[in-house]
Short mmCIF file of C-alpha atoms in Angstrom, two decimals:
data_model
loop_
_atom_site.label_atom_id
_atom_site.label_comp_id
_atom_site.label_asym_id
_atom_site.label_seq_id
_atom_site.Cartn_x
_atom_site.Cartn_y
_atom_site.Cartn_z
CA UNK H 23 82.35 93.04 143.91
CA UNK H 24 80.43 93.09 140.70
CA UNK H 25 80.29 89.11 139.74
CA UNK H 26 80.03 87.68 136.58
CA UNK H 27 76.88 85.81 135.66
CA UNK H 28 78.49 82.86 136.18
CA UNK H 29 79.64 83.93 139.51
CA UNK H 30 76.07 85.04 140.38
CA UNK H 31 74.21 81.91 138.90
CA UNK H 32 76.39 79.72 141.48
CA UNK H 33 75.97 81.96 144.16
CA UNK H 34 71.91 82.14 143.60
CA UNK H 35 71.95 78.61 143.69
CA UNK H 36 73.52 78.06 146.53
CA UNK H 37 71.24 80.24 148.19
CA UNK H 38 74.24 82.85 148.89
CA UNK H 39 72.98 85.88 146.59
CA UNK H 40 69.26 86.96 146.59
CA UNK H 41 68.23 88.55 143.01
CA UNK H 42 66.40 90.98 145.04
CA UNK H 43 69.84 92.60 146.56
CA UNK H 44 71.78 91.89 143.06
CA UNK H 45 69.04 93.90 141.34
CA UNK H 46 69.32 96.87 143.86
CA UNK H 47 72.75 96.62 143.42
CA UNK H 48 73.01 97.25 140.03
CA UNK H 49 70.01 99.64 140.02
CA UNK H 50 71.82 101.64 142.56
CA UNK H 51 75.09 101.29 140.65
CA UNK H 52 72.79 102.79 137.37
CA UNK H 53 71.15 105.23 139.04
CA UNK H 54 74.58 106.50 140.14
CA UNK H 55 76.42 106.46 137.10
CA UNK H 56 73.76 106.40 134.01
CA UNK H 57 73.96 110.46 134.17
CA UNK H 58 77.43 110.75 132.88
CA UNK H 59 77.03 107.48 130.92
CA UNK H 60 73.70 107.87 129.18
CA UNK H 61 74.00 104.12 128.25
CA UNK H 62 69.98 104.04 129.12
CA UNK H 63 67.53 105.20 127.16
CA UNK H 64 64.73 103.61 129.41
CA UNK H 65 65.41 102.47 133.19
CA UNK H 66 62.68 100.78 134.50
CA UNK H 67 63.70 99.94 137.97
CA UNK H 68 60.07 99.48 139.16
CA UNK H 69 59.92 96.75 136.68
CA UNK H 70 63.07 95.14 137.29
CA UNK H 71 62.69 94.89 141.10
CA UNK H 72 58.54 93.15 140.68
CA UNK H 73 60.18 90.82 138.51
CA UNK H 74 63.38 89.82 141.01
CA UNK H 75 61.08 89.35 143.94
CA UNK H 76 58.94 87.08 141.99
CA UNK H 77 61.80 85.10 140.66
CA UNK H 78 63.08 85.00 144.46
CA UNK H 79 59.88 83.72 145.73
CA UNK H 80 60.00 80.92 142.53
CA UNK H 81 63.87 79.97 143.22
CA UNK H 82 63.78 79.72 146.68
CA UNK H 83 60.47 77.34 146.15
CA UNK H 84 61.59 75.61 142.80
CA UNK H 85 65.28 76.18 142.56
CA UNK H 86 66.59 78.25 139.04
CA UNK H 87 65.60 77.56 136.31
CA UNK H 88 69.21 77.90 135.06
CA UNK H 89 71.89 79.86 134.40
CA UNK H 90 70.35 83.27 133.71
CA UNK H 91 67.98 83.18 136.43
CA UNK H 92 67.33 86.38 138.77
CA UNK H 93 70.17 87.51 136.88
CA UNK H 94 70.10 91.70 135.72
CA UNK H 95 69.80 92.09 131.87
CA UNK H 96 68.93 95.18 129.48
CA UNK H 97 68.26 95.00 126.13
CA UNK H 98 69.59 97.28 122.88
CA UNK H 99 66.57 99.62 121.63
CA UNK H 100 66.35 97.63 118.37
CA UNK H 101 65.19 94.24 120.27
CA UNK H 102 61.68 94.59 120.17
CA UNK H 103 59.72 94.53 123.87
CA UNK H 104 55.83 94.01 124.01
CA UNK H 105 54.45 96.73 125.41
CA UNK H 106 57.79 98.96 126.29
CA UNK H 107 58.80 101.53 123.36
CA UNK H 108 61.51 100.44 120.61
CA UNK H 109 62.83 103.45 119.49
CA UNK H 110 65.76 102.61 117.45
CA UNK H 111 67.15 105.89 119.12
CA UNK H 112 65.28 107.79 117.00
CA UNK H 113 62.66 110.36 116.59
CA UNK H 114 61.47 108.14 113.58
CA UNK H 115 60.61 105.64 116.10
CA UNK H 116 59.85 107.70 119.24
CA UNK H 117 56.53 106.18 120.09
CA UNK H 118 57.33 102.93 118.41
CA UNK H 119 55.60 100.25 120.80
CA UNK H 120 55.67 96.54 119.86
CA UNK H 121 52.91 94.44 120.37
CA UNK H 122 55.41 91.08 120.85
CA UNK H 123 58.89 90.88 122.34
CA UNK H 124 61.18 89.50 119.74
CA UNK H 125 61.83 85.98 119.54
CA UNK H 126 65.26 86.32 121.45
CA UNK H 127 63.71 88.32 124.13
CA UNK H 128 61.09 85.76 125.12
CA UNK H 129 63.85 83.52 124.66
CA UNK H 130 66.26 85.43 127.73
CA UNK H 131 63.17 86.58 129.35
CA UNK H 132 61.89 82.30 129.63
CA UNK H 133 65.27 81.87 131.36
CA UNK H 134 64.78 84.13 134.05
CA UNK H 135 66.81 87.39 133.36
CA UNK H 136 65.26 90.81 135.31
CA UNK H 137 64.94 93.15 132.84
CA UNK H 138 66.76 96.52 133.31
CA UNK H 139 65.14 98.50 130.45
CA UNK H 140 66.55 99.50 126.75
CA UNK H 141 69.91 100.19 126.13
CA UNK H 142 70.93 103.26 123.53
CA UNK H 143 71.84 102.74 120.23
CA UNK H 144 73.20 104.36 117.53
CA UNK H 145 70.05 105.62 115.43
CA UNK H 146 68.66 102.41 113.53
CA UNK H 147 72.25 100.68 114.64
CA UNK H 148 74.08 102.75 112.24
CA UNK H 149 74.44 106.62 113.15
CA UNK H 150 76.26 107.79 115.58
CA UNK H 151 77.48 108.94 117.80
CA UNK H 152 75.08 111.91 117.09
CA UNK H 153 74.38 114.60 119.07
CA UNK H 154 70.94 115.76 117.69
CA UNK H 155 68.70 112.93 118.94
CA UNK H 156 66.17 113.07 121.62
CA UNK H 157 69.13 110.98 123.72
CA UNK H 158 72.51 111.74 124.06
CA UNK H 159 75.19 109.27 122.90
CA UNK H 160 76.20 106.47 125.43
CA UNK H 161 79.83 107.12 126.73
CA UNK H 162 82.96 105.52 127.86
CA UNK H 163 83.10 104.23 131.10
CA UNK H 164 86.86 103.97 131.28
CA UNK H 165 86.45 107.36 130.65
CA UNK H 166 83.04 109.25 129.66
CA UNK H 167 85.06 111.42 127.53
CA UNK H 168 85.65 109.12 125.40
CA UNK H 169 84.00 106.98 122.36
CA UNK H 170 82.11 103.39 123.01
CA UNK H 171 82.18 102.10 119.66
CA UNK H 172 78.76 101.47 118.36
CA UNK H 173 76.28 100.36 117.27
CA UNK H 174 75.37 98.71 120.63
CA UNK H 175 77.17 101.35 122.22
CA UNK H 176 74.47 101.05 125.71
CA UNK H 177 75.60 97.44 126.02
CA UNK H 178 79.04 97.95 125.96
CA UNK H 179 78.46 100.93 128.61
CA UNK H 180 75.97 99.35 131.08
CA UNK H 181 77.97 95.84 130.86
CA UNK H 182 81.24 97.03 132.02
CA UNK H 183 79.97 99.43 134.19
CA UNK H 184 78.26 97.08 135.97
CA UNK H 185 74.68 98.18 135.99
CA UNK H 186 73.64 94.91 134.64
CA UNK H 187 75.44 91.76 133.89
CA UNK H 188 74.63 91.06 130.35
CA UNK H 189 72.74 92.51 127.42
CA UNK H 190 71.91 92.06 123.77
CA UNK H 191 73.71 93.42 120.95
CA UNK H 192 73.51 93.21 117.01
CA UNK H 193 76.34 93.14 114.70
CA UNK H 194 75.88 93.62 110.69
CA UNK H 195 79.52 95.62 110.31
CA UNK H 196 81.06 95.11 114.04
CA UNK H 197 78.63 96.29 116.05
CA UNK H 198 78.83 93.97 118.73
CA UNK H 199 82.49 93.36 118.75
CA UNK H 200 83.29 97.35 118.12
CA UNK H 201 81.75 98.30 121.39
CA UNK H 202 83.14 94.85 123.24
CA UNK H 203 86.47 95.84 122.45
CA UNK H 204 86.20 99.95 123.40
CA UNK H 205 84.68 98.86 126.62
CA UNK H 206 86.95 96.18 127.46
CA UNK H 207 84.09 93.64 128.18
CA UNK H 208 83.29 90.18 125.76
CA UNK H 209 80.98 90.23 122.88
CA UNK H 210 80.16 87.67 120.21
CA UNK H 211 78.81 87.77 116.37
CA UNK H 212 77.53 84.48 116.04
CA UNK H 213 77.51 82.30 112.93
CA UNK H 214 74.94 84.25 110.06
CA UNK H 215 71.13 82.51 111.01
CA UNK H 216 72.43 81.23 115.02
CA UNK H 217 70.39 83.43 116.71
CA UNK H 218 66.78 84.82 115.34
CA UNK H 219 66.45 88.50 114.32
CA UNK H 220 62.76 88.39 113.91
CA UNK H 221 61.17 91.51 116.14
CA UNK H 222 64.56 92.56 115.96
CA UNK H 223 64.63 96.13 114.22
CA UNK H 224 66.96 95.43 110.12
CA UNK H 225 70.26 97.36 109.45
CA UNK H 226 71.07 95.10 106.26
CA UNK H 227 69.35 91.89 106.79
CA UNK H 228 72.03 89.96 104.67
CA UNK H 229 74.91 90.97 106.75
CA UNK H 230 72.90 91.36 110.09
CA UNK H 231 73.57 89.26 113.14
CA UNK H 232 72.12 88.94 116.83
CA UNK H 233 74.44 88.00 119.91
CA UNK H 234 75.36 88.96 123.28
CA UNK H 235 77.86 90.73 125.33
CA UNK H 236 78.78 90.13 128.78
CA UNK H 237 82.12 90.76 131.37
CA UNK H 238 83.19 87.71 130.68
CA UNK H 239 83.69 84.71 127.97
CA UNK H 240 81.70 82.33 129.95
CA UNK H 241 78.69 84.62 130.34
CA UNK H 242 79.00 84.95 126.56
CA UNK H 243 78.36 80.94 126.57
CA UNK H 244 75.59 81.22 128.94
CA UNK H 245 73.76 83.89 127.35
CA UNK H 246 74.37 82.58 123.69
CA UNK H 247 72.68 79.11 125.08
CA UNK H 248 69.52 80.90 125.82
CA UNK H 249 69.54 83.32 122.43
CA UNK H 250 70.25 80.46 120.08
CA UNK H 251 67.82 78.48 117.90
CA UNK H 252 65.88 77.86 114.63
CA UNK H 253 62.94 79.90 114.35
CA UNK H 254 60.45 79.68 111.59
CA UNK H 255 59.67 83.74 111.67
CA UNK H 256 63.10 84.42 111.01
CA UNK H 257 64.05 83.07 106.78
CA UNK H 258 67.79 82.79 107.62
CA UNK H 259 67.22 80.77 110.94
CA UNK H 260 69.54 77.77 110.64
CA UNK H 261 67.83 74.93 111.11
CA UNK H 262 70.51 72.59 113.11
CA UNK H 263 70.79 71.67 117.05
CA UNK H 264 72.30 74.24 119.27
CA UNK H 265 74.91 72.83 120.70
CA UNK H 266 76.53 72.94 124.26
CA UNK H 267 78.33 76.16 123.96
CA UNK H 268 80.43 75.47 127.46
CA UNK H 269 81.34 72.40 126.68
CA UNK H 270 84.94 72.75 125.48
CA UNK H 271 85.57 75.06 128.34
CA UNK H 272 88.67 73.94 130.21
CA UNK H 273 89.90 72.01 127.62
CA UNK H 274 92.46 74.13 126.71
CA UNK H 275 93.64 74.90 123.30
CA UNK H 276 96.92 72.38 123.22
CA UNK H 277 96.49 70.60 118.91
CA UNK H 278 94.69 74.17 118.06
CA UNK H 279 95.61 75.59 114.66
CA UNK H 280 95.51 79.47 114.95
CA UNK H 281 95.73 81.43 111.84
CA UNK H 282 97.14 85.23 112.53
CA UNK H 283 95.48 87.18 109.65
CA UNK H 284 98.92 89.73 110.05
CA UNK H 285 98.39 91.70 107.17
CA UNK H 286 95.44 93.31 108.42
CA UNK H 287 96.05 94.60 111.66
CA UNK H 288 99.88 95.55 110.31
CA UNK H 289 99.45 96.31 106.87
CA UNK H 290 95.88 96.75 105.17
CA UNK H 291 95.11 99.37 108.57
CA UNK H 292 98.04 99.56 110.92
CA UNK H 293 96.66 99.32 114.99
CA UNK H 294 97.97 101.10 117.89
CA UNK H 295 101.08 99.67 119.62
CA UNK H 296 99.21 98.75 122.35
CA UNK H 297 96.40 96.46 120.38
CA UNK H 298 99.20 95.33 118.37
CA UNK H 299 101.71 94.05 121.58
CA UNK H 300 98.07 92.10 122.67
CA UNK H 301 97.12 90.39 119.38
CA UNK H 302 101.24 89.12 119.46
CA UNK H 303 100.95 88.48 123.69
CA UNK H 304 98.06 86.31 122.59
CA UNK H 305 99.73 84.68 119.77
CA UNK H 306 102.52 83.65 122.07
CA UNK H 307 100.36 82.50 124.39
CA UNK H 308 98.35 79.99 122.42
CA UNK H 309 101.60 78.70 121.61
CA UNK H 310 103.02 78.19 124.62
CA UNK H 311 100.08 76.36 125.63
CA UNK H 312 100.30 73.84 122.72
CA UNK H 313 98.62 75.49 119.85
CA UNK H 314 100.17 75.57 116.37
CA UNK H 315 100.66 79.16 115.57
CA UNK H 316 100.59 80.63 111.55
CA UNK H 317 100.44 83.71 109.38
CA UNK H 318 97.72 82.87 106.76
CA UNK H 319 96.80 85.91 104.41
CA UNK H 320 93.06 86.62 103.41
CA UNK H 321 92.02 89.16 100.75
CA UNK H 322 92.46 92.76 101.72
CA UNK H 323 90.35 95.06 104.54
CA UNK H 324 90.09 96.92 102.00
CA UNK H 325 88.02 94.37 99.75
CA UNK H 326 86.33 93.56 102.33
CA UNK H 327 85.21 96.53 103.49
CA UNK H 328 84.57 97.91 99.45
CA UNK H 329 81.71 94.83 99.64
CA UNK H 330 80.42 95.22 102.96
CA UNK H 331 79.82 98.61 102.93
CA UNK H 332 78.19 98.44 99.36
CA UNK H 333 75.66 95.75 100.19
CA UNK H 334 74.95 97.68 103.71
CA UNK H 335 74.26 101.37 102.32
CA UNK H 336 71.72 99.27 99.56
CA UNK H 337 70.22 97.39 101.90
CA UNK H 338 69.83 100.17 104.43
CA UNK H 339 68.48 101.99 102.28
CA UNK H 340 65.88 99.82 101.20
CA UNK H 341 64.70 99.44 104.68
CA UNK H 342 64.34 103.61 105.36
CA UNK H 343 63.47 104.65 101.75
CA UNK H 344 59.70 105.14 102.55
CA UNK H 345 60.45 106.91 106.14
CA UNK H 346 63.02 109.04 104.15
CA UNK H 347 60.42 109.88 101.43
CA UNK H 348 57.83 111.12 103.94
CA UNK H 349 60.31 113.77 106.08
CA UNK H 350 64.23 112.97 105.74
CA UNK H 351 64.75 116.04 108.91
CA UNK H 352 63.13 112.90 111.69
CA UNK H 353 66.83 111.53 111.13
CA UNK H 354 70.17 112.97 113.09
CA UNK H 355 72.29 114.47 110.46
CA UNK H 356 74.57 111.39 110.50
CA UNK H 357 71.97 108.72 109.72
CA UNK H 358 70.71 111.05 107.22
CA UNK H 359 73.45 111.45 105.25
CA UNK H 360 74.54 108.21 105.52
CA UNK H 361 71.73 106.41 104.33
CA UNK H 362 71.28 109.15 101.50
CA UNK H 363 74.72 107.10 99.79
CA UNK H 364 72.87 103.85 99.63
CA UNK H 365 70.23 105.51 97.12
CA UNK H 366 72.55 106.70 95.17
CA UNK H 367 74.11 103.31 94.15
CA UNK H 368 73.55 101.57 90.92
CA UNK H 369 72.03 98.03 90.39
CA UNK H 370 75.34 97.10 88.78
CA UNK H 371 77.03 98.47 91.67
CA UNK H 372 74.77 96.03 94.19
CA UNK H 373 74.73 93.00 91.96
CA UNK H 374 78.71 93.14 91.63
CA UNK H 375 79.09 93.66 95.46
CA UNK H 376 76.92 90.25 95.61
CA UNK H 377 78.93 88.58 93.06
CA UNK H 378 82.32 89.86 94.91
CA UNK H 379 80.78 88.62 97.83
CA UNK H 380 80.53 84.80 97.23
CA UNK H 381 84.48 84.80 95.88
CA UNK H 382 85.41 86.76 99.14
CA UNK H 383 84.14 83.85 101.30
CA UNK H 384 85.66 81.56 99.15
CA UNK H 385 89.12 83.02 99.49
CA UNK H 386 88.45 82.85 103.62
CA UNK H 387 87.48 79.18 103.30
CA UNK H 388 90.33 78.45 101.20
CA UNK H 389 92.58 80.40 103.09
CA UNK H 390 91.53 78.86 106.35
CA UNK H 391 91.33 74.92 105.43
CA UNK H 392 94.41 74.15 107.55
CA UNK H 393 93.42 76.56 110.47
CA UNK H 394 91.06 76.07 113.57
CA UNK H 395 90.87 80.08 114.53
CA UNK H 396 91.54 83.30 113.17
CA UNK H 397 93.22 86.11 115.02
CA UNK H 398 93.36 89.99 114.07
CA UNK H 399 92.33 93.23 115.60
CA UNK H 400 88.98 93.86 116.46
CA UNK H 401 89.25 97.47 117.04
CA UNK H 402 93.01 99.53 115.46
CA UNK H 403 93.36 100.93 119.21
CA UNK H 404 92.00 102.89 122.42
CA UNK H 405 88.85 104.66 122.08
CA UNK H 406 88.98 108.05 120.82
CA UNK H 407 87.52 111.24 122.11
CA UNK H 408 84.10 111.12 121.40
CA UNK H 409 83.79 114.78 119.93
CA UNK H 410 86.60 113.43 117.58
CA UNK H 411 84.80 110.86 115.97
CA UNK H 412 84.62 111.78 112.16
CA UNK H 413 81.27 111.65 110.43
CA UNK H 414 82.45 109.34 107.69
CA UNK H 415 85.18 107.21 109.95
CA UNK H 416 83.58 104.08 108.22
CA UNK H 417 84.54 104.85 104.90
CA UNK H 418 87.97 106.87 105.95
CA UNK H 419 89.45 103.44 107.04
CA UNK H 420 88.58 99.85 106.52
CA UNK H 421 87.28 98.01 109.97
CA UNK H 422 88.37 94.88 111.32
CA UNK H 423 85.41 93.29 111.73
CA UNK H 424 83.05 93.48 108.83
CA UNK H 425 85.13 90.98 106.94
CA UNK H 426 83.29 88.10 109.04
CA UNK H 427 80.05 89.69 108.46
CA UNK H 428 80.50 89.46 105.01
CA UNK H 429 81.57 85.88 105.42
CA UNK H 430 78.93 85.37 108.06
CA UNK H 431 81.73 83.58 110.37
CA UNK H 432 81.45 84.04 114.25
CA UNK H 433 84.03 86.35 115.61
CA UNK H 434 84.18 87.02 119.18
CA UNK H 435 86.07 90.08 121.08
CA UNK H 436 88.30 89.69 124.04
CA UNK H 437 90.22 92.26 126.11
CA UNK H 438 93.76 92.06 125.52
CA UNK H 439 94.82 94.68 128.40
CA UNK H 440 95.09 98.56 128.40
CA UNK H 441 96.76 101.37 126.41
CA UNK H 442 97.32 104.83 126.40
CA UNK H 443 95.13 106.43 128.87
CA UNK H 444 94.91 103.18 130.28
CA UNK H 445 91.74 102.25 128.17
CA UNK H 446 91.04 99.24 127.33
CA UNK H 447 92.35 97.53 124.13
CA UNK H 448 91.21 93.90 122.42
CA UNK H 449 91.87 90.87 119.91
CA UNK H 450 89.34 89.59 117.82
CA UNK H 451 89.05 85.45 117.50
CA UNK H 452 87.15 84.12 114.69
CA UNK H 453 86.06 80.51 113.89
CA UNK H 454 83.93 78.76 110.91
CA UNK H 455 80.24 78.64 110.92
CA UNK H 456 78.81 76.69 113.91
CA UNK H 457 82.14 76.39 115.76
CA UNK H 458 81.26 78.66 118.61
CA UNK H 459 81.89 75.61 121.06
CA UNK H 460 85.95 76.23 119.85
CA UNK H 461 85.72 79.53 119.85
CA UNK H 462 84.18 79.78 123.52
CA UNK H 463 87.49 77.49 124.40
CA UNK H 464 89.92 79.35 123.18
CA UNK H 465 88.70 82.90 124.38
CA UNK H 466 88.11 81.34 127.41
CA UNK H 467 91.87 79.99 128.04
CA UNK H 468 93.40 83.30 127.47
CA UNK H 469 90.89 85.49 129.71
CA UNK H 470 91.38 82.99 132.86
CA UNK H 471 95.35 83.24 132.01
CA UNK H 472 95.31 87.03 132.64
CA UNK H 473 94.35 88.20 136.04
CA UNK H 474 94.15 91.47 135.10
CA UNK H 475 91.02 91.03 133.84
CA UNK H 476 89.07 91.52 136.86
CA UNK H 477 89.68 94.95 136.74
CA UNK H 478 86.67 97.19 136.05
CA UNK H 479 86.50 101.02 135.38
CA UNK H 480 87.55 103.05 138.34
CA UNK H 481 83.93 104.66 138.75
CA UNK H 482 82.09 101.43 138.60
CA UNK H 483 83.68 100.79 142.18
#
């Protein structure tokens, strides 16, 4: 069995699971599987097994120190690590070695997670999946001939494959709920400023959020508890108390207001009949259990995804401009190209994307005064063949998920059950800033409803 970190937290408190033998489990489980996968880009088991024995030796003196304790843990290539390369997945950043972990990394590494190694990427959290980089793209463990979703594309791999428990992700267009949702594991975008991105590597620092992804809603919680917090090196830190993210587990969602955003997922980008029988199984659930279940109707994907897109190319571009000056050919093709659109925009073209922006968020607040939750697609099916992915699929069709980047509202992913080829297929939940605690609750309820979703991919077994 491959347990949750919950599952593994009680059991190492107990005194029933040694880190040591959950470490070589999942190192064995990576070393197995990582060659079709490729959702490494660093393993560092000799690492990862010095630091279980010494957290061993500390809980079986001290006790845990929580949670996340002895538990295994990788991080995406864009989370800075002192002393361990950050490459980005890129030759730009090949021998890229940070001289401090990033604030969230100290953060998870204070509360006792063994860490695995880096986690692929696409380049810079934005190309991919390319196939000209000095690492392969990660792949599908439902099936490795198939897409993950990216950017955090490693995460998404390694987590439901089981060869570690958690990891990090970022999310400025979907990122972490994309991959989450492909992968058929949890992921959530926290509220804009939750979770510090300083030592974290920019996409588009006004859309771009830091957050976890785990098997499970719970270990979402857990990890979110460590990651969260006001830091003074990051400017759009909120400055507020973190709150008890697992405290509204249980409770149940009877009195919830649920908003189904139905135009999206059936109109403004139509989803597979399989993501579209979840999003209305989950619908029917919440109200069965008590919630109060509506259509509300936000401005179009395709607004949405006109602004995002805009303010991301600019601001991408501002952050590679002098790297793209100096020798454009370090970059995959993909990257390349795509970044070469955000220097050909216009100031009026930037500032009107900024202006659009505010009366987007507006309509979503206004839209959502008499709602609790928000429920759409998070991805519009299965996960394609990864050779089929189309160079420009972000601007072909407008995603699900950048409309609550824009908005900087926490969204959260949650499997939904299995499609064609049985891969895995997902909602997407989404709550107003700082309500994570509801969110958590609600996600929560539906997973432990559905018993189906212990199942793992076949060749994690």
């Amino acid at each position: 069995m491959i347990p949750s970190i919950a599952e593994a937290a009680t059991l190492i408190a107990a005194r029933k699971l040694s880190p040591v033998e959950l470490t070589e489990a999942c190192l064995a489980r990576a070393e197995r599987l990582d060659g079709q996968l490729h959702a490494f880009i660093r393993l560092m088991p000799e690492e990862a097994r010095a630091v279980a024995r010494t957290a061993e030796a500390r809980i079986m003196k001290e006790g845990p120190r929580g949670p996340l304790d002895g538990i295994p843990f990788a991080h995406k290539d864009i989370y800075g690590t002192a002393g361990i390369p950050t490459t980005a997945h890129s030759r730009v950043l090949q021998e890229h070695v940070p001289a401090m972990d990033a604030t969230t990394v100290a953060k998870l590494a204070a509360a006792g997670v063994i860490p695995f190694g880096k986690l692929a990427t696409h380049e810079f959290a934005f190309g991919g999946p390319s196939f000209d980089l000095p690492w392969p793209p990660a792949r599908n463990p439902w099936n490795p001939d198939h897409f993950t979703a990216g950017s955090s594309s490693g995460t998404g791999a390694a987590v439901a494959a089981g060869m570690v428990l958690g990891g990090t992700g970022s999310d400025t267009g979907g990122s972490i709920r994309g991959p989450a949702a492909l992968c058929g594991i949890t992921g959530i975008k926290p509220t804009y400023g939750l979770c510090s991105r300083a030592g974290i590597l920019p996409l588009a620092q006004s859309l771009d959020h830091a957050g976890p992804m785990a098997w499970t809603v719970e270990d979402c919680a857990i990890l979110l508890q460590a990651m969260a917090g006001h830091d003074p090196a990051d400017p759009a830190s909120a400055n507020r108390p973190v709150p008890d993210f697992r405290a509204e587990l249980g409770r149940g969602v009877k009195g919830l207001r649920v908003g189904v955003i139905r135009h999206f997922h059936e109109t403004d980008h139509p989803v597979s009949p399989a993501t579209l029988a979840g999003i209305e199984g989950a619908a029917a659930f919440f109200r069965a259990e008590g919630a109060e279940v509506r259509d509300v109707t936000l401005p179009s994907l395709a607004e949405f995804n006109a602004c995002g897109w805009i303010i991301l190319l600019a601001e991408a571009f501002a952050v590679h401009e002098g790297w793209m000056r100096q020798d454009p050919n370090l970059y995959g093709e993909l990257l390349r190209d795509r970044l070469v659109l955000g220097g050909l925009l216009s100031a009026a073209d930037i500032l009107q994307a900024q202006k659009r922006r505010r009366a987007l968020i507006a309509a979503t607040e206004a839209a959502s005064a008499e709602c609790d939750l928000l429920l759409t697609a998070a991805q519009p099916g299965e996960a394609p063949r990864i050779e089929a992915v189309p160079k420009w699929a972000f601007l072909e069709k407008p995603n699900f998920t950048i409309p609550f980047n824009v908005t900087g509202w926490p969204g959260i992913t949650v499997p939904t059950g299995f499609g064609e080829g049985r891969l895995p297929v997902a909602m997407q939940l989404v709550a107003k800033p700082f309500a994570e605690p509801l969110l958590f609750c609600a996600a929560d309820a539906y997973e432990k409803a559905h018993a189906w979703r212990a199942t793992r991919p076949a060749m994690a077994a």
